[in-house]
Each structure stands twice: as structure tokens, then as C-alpha cells.
Coordinates of C-alpha atoms in Angstrom, one line a residue:
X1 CA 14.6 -37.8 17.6
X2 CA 11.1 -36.7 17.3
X3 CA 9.3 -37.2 13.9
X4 CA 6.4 -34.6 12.7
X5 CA 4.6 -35.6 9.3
X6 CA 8.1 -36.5 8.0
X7 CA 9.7 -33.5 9.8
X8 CA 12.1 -34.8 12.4
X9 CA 14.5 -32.8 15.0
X10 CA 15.7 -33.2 18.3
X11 CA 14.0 -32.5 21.2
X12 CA 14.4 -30.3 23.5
X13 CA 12.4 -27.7 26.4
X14 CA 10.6 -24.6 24.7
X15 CA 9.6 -21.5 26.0
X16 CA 6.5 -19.8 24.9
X17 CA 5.9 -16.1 25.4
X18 CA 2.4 -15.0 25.4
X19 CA 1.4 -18.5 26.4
X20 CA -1.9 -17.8 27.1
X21 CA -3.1 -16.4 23.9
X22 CA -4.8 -17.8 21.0
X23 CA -2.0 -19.5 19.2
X24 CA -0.2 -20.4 23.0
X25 CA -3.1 -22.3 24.3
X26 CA -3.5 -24.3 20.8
X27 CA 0.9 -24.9 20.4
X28 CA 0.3 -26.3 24.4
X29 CA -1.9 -28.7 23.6
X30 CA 0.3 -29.7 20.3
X31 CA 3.4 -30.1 22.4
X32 CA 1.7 -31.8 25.1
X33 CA 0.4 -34.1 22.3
X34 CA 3.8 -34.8 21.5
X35 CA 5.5 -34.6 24.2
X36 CA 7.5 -31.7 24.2
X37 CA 8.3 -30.2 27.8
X38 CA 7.6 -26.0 27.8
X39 CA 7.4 -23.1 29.7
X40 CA 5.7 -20.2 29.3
X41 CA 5.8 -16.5 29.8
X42 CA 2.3 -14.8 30.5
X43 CA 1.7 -10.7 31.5
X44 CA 0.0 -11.4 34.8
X45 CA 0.1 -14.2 37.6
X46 CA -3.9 -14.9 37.1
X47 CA -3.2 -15.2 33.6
X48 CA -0.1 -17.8 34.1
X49 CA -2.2 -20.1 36.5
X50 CA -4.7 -20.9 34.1
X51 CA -1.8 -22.8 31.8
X52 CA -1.6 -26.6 32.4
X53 CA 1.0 -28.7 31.6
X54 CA 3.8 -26.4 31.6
X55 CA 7.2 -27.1 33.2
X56 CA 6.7 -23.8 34.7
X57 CA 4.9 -20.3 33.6
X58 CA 6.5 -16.9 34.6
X59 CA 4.5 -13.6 35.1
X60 CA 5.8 -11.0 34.1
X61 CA 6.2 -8.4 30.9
X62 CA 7.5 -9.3 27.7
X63 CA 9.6 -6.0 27.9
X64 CA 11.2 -7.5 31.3
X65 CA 14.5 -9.0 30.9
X66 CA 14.7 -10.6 34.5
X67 CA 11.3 -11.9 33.8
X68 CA 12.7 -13.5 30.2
X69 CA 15.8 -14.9 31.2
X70 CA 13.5 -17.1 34.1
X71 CA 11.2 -18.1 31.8
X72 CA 13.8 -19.5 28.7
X73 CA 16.0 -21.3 30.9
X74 CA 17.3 -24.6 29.9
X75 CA 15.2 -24.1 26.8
X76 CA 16.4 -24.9 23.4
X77 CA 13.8 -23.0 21.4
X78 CA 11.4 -19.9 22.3
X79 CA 8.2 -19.3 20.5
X80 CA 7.7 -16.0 20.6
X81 CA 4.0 -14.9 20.3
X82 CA 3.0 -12.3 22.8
X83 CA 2.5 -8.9 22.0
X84 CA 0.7 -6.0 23.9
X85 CA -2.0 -4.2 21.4
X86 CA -1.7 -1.9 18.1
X87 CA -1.9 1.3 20.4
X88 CA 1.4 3.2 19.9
X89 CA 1.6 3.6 23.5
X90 CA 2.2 0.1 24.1
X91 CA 3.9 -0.5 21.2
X92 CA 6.7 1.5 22.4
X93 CA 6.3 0.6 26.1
X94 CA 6.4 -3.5 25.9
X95 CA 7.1 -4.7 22.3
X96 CA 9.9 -2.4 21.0
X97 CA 12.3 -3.1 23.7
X98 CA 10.9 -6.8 23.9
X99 CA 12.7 -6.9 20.5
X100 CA 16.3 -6.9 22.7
X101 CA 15.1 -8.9 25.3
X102 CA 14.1 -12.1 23.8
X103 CA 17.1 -12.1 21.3
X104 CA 19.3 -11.2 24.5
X105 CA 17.5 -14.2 26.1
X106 CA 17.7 -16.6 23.3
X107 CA 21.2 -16.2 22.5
X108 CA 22.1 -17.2 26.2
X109 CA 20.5 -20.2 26.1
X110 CA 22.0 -20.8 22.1
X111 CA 18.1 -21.4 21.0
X112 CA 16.6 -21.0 18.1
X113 CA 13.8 -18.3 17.7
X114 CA 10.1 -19.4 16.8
X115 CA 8.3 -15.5 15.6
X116 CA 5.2 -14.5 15.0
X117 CA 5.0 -12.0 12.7
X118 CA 1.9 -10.4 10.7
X119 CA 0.6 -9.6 7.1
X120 CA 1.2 -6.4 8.6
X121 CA 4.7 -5.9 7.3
X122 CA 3.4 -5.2 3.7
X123 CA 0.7 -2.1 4.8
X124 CA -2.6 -1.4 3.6
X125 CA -3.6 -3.8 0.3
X126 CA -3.7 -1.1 -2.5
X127 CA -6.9 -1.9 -5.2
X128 CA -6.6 -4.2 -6.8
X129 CA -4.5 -5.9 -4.7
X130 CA -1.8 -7.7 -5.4
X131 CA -1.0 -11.4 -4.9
X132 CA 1.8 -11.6 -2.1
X133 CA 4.8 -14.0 -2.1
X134 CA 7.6 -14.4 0.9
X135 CA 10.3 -12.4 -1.7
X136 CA 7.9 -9.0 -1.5
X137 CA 9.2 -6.2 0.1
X138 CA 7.8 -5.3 3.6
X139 CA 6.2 -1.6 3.3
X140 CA 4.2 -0.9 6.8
X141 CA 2.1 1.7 7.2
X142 CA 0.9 1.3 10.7
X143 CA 3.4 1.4 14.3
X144 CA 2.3 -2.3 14.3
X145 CA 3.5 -3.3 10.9
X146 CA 6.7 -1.7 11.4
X147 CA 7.4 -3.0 15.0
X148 CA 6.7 -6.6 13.3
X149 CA 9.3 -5.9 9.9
X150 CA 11.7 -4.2 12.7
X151 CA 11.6 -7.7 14.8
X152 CA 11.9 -10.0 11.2
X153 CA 15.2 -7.5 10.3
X154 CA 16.5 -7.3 14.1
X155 CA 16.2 -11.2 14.5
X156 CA 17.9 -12.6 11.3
X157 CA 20.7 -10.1 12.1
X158 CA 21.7 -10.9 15.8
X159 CA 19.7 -14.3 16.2
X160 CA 22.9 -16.8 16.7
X161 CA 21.0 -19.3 15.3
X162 CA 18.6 -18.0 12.4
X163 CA 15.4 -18.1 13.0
X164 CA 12.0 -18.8 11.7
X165 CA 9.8 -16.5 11.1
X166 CA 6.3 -17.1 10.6
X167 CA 4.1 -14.1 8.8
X168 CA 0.3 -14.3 9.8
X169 CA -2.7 -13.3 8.4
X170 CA -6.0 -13.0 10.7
X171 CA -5.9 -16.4 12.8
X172 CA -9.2 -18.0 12.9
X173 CA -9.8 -19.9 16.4
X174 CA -12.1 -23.0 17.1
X175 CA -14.6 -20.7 19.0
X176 CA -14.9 -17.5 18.8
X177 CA -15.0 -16.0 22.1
X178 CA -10.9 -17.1 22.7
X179 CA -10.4 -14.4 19.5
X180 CA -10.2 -10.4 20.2
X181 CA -12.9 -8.6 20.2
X182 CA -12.3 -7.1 16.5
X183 CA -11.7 -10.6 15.6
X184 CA -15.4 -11.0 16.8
X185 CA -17.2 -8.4 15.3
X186 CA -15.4 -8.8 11.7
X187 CA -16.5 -13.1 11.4
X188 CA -19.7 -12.3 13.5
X189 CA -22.1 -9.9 13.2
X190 CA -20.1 -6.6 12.1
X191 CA -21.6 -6.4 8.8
X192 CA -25.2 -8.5 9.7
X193 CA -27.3 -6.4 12.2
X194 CA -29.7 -8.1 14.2
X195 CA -32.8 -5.4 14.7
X196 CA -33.5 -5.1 18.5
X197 CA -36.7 -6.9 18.5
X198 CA -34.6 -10.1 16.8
X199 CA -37.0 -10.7 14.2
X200 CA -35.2 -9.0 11.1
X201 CA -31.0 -9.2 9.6
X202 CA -29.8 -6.2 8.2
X203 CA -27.2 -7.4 5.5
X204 CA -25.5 -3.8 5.7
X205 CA -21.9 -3.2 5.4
X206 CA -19.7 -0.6 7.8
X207 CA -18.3 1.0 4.4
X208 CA -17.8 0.4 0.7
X209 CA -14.3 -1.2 1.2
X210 CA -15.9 -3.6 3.7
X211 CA -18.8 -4.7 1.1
X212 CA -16.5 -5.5 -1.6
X213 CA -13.3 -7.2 0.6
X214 CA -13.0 -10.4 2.7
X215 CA -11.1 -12.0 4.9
X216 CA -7.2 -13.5 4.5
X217 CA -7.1 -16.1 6.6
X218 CA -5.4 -19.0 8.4
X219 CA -6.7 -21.4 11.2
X220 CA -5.2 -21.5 14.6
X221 CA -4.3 -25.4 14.8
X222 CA -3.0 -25.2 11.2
X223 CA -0.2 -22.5 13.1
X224 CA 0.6 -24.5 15.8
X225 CA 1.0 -27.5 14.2
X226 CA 3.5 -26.4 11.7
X227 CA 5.3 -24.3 14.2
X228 CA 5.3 -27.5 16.5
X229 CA 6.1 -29.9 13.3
X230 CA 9.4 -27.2 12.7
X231 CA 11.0 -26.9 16.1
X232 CA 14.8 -28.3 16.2
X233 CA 14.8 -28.9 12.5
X234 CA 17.6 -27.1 11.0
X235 CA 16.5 -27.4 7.6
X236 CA 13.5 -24.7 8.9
X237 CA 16.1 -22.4 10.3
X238 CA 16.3 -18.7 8.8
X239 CA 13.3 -19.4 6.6
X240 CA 10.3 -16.2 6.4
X241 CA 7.0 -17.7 5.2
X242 CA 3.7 -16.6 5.0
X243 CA 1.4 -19.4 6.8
X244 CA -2.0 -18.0 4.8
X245 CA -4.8 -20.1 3.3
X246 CA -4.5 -19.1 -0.6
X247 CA -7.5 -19.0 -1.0
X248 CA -9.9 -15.8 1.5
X249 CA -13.5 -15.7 2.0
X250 CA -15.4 -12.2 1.2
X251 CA -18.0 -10.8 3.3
X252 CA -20.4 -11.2 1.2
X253 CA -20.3 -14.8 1.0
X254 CA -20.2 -14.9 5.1
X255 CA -23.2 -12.8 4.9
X256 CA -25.5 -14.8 2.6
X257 CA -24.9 -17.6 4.9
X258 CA -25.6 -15.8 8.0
X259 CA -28.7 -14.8 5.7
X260 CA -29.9 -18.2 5.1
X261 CA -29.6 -19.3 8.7
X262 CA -31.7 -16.7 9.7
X263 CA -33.9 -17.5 7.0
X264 CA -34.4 -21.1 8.6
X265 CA -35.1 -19.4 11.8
X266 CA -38.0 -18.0 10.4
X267 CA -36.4 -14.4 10.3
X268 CA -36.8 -11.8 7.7
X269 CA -33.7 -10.8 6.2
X270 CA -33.3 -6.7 4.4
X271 CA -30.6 -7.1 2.5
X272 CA -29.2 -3.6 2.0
X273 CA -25.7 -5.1 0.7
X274 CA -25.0 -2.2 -2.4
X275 CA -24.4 -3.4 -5.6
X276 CA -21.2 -4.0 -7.8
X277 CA -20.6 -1.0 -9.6
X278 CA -22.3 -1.3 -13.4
X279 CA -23.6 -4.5 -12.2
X280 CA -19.4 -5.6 -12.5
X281 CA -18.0 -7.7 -10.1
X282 CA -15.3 -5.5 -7.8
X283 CA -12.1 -7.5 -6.6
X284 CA -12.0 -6.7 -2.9
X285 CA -9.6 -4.6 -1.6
X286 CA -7.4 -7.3 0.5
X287 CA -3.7 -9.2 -0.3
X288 CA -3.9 -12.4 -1.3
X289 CA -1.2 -14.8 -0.4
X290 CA 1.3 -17.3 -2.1
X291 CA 1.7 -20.0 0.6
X292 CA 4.2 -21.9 -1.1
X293 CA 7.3 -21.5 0.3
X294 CA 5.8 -22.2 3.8
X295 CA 4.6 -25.7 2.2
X296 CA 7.7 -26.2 0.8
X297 CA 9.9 -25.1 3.4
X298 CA 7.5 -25.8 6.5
X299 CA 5.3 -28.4 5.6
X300 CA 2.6 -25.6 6.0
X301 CA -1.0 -26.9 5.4
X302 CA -4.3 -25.8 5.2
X303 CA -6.9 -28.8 4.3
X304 CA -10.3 -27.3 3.4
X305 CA -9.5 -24.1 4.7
X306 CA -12.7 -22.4 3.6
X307 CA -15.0 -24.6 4.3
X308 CA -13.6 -24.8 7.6
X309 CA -14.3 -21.2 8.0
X310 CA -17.5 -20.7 6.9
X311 CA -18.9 -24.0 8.6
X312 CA -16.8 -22.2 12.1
X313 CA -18.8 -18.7 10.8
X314 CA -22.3 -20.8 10.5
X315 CA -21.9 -22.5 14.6
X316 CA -21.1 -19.1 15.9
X317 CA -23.8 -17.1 14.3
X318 CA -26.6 -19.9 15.2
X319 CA -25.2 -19.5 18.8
X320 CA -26.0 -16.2 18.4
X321 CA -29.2 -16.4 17.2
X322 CA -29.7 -19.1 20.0
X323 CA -28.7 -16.5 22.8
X324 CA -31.4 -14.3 21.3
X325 CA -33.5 -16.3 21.3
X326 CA -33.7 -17.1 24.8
X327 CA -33.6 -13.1 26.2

């Protein structure tokens, strides 16, 4: 038996699609931790020898049954995490008919399925936005969102064993240059401008939307270790939880402290931030999550998640500031 924070299953080999990415790498070094045996599935062979530890890493597409069916064997649980991009192109070429080729996969090896699946599902956040729970409905308005709701429904109805599926908001890595390139522009500099010279921020948001939202969040060890803390525990099985910190950090609080670092730099800052209409405070145009069923039903935690942000936020902008320094 293996015992997680007072979580305990049996254990057994795991396969990890998309083992290279942000939440792979971290769940490798959780079940390494532990000592959970895995293999992986990653897109390209350069991609699959830079994973160590693994029983054994396969390249090839997620899309690709042959490819699928070597990398879950023997396994008794497969994470699923890869995914191509949010062009439609893709979309349809790799991750639509991954959909039948995992499950196909997984039911041959009588595993249980680990997915990661996206705030996404419920669409653009109407205003003011509402605060979300695991019993709202999915309503996608982008390819993405509905490839993600079409996986939760396609899963829990041919899945032999139910599975768990994990809803995500944006994951926040340890450093910044293992997340996306949005993911860097949106906690870096996408709404602080650093003028050429680098003597002056601009605090200037990309649109009004931008200057009165923030950010739903949830840190990347926080998802692997609940997805780590949950495999081979049947009391996890068929549950659909949202693993989001309740709480989300506007823009405008990341940019008063990119603000006062600079200010400590000795840089001027322009604040041309616009004001709250009639001086009123404007709820930001985002969900807001209800985590508790993920707690309840996953042991889902996320200890000074905030904090944690802003102080990640505050060592990646002074490491840019450093860089431009030196130029």
C-alpha cells in the first residue's frame, strides 16, 4: 500500500502523456519522490530523452494509437496531460481523435484515467462573473473548451473504470520560462512596459477587460501532488473537481508590485492604469472558483496560494529588470 497525506492505494506503473510539459516534469519528480515506477509519452524523440527516471518514454503523437498502446503497457493508471495548442488545426489533427486512443489504450490495460481538463469547459466569464462550483454546467465557447467538455463526457461514458478528472485553471510554474509564452507575457510584463532606454514602467493595460480582471490560478506542485496523492484510490474514482486556488490575484495588484520594485531600482514609474468607473471599484471580468469538492474529494490544497504568486511574480520581474540591466 502506499499512503499519501492520509490517502492510500495500491501501487502500480503509470503512464504519463505529455510527460515533458509543465505539470509532467513536476508529477515526475512527485512519483520519483514516492516511488512510483512511470513511463511517459512525449511528441518528439529530443523531447523524450530529456525525461529521467522513467521506466521508459515513447515518441510519438498523442493521436497515435501504436504509439499509445507502447507507452501504457503494464500500467495501471495513465495521466493524461498532453495536448497540442488551441489552433483548430491541431485541435482536430492530434487531440480529437486522441480522445479514442487513450480510452482505447486505457481500457486494455483495465487502468484508471488521470485527465487534465481546463476552466475552459464553462466559456468566456460573463460580468460580473459568477462564482463556479464542480455541479455548473460546461458551456465552451472556444474549439478548446469544447474538445476538453467532449473528453470529460467521452471518458466517464466508456472509461471501464471511472475516471478522475481534474478541471484547471492557469497553472502557475516555479519559474517562469518552463510556462508558455502567453503564460509569460500575462504574470510578466504584458500589462508593465519597460521603455527602451530601461529607465521608466509604463503601468498600462492591453484593454479595459485586462485593467479591471486578474488571474484564476493554481500552482503546478499543488497539481501534481494531488494527482500523485489520488492514483489507485478508488474512493477518487469518477470524481470532476476544479483544482483552483479560491481566491485570484488582479492585475492591478501584480502591477503595483512590479511598480514598487522598480521603484527600488531607482526607476520612474507612469502609471497610466485608468480609473474605476465613478471612482467605483469594478469586479473583474474572470470566474472564480469553489474548490471544495476537490478538498473534499481529493485532498486538494492550496497553502498561501497568493502569496505564493505574487512573491513567484516579484523574482521573475527582478530577473528581468536584472537582464536589463546588464545589456
Amino acid at each position: 500500500m502506499n499512503e499519501v497525506d492520509g490517502m492510500t492505494g495500491t501501487v502500480g506503473q503509470v503512464t504519463i502523456t505529455g510527460i515533458t510539459g509543465l505539470i509532467g516534469r513536476s508529477l515526475c519528480e512527485v512519483l520519483t519522490r514516492r516511488g512510483v515506477p512511470y513511463r511517459g509519452l512525449a511528441r518528439t524523440p529530443e523531447r523524450a530523452r530529456t525525461v529521467v527516471g522513467a521506466q521508459a518514454v515513447v515518441a510519438g503523437s498523442i493521436a497515435d494509437p501504436a504509439a499509445l498502446t507502447e507507452a501504457c503497457e503494464g500500467s495501471a493508471a495513465v495521466v493524461h496531460l498532453a495536448r497540442s495548442s488551441h489552433d483548430l488545426a491541431d485541435l482536430c489533427r492530434y487531440d480529437y481523435p486522441a480522445l479514442h486512443a487513450v480510452i482505447a489504450a486505457v481500457n486494455a490495460n483495465r487502468a484508471e484515467l488521470h485527465f487534465a481538463s481546463s476552466q475552459a469547459v464553462f466559456g468566456d466569464a460573463p460580468d460580473p462573473p459568477p462564482l463556479l462550483d464542480d455541479d455548473s454546467p460546461p458551456n465552451p465557447t472556444t474549439a478548446y473548451g469544447a474538445m476538453k467538455a467532449a473528453w470529460e463526457r467521452t471518458a466517464r461514458a466508456a472509461c471501464t473504470t471511472p475516471p478522475v478528472v481534474y478541471r484547471l485553471p492557469i497553472v502557475v510554474p516555479d519559474r517562469l520560462a518552463d510556462g508558455a509564452p502567453w503564460l509569460r507575457e500575462l504574470l510578466g510584463t504584458g500589462f508593465c512596459h519597460l521603455t527602451p532606454d530601461g529607465t521608466t514602467l509604463v503601468l498600462r493595460p492591453a484593454d479595459a477587460r485586462f485593467a479591471r480582471a486578474g488571474v484564476s490560478f493554481v500552482h503546478v506542485d499543488d497539481v501534481a501532488e494531488t494527482i500523485a496523492a489520488n492514483l489507485f484510490r478508488a474512493e477518487a474514482r469518477g470524481t470532476v473537481a476544479m483544482l483552483a486556488d479560491p481566491e485570484y490575484v488582479r492585475f492591478r495588484e501584480l502591477a503595483e508590485l512590479f511598480a514598487g520594485l522598480a521603484r527600488d531600482r531607482g526607476l520612474t514609474v507612469r502609471d497610466e492604469w485608468p480609473d474605476p468607473a465613478n471612482g467605483a471599484e469594478l469586479t473583474g471580468a474572470m470566474f472564480r472558483f469553489d474548490p471544495t469538492r476537490a478538498a473534499k474529494c481529493l485532498g486538494f490544497a492550496s497553502p498561501n496560494g497568493p502569496e505564493r504568486l505574487l512573491a513567484k511574480a516579484a523574482k521573475w520581474f527582478t530577473a528581468t529588470l536584472d537582464a536589463r540591466a546588464t545589456v
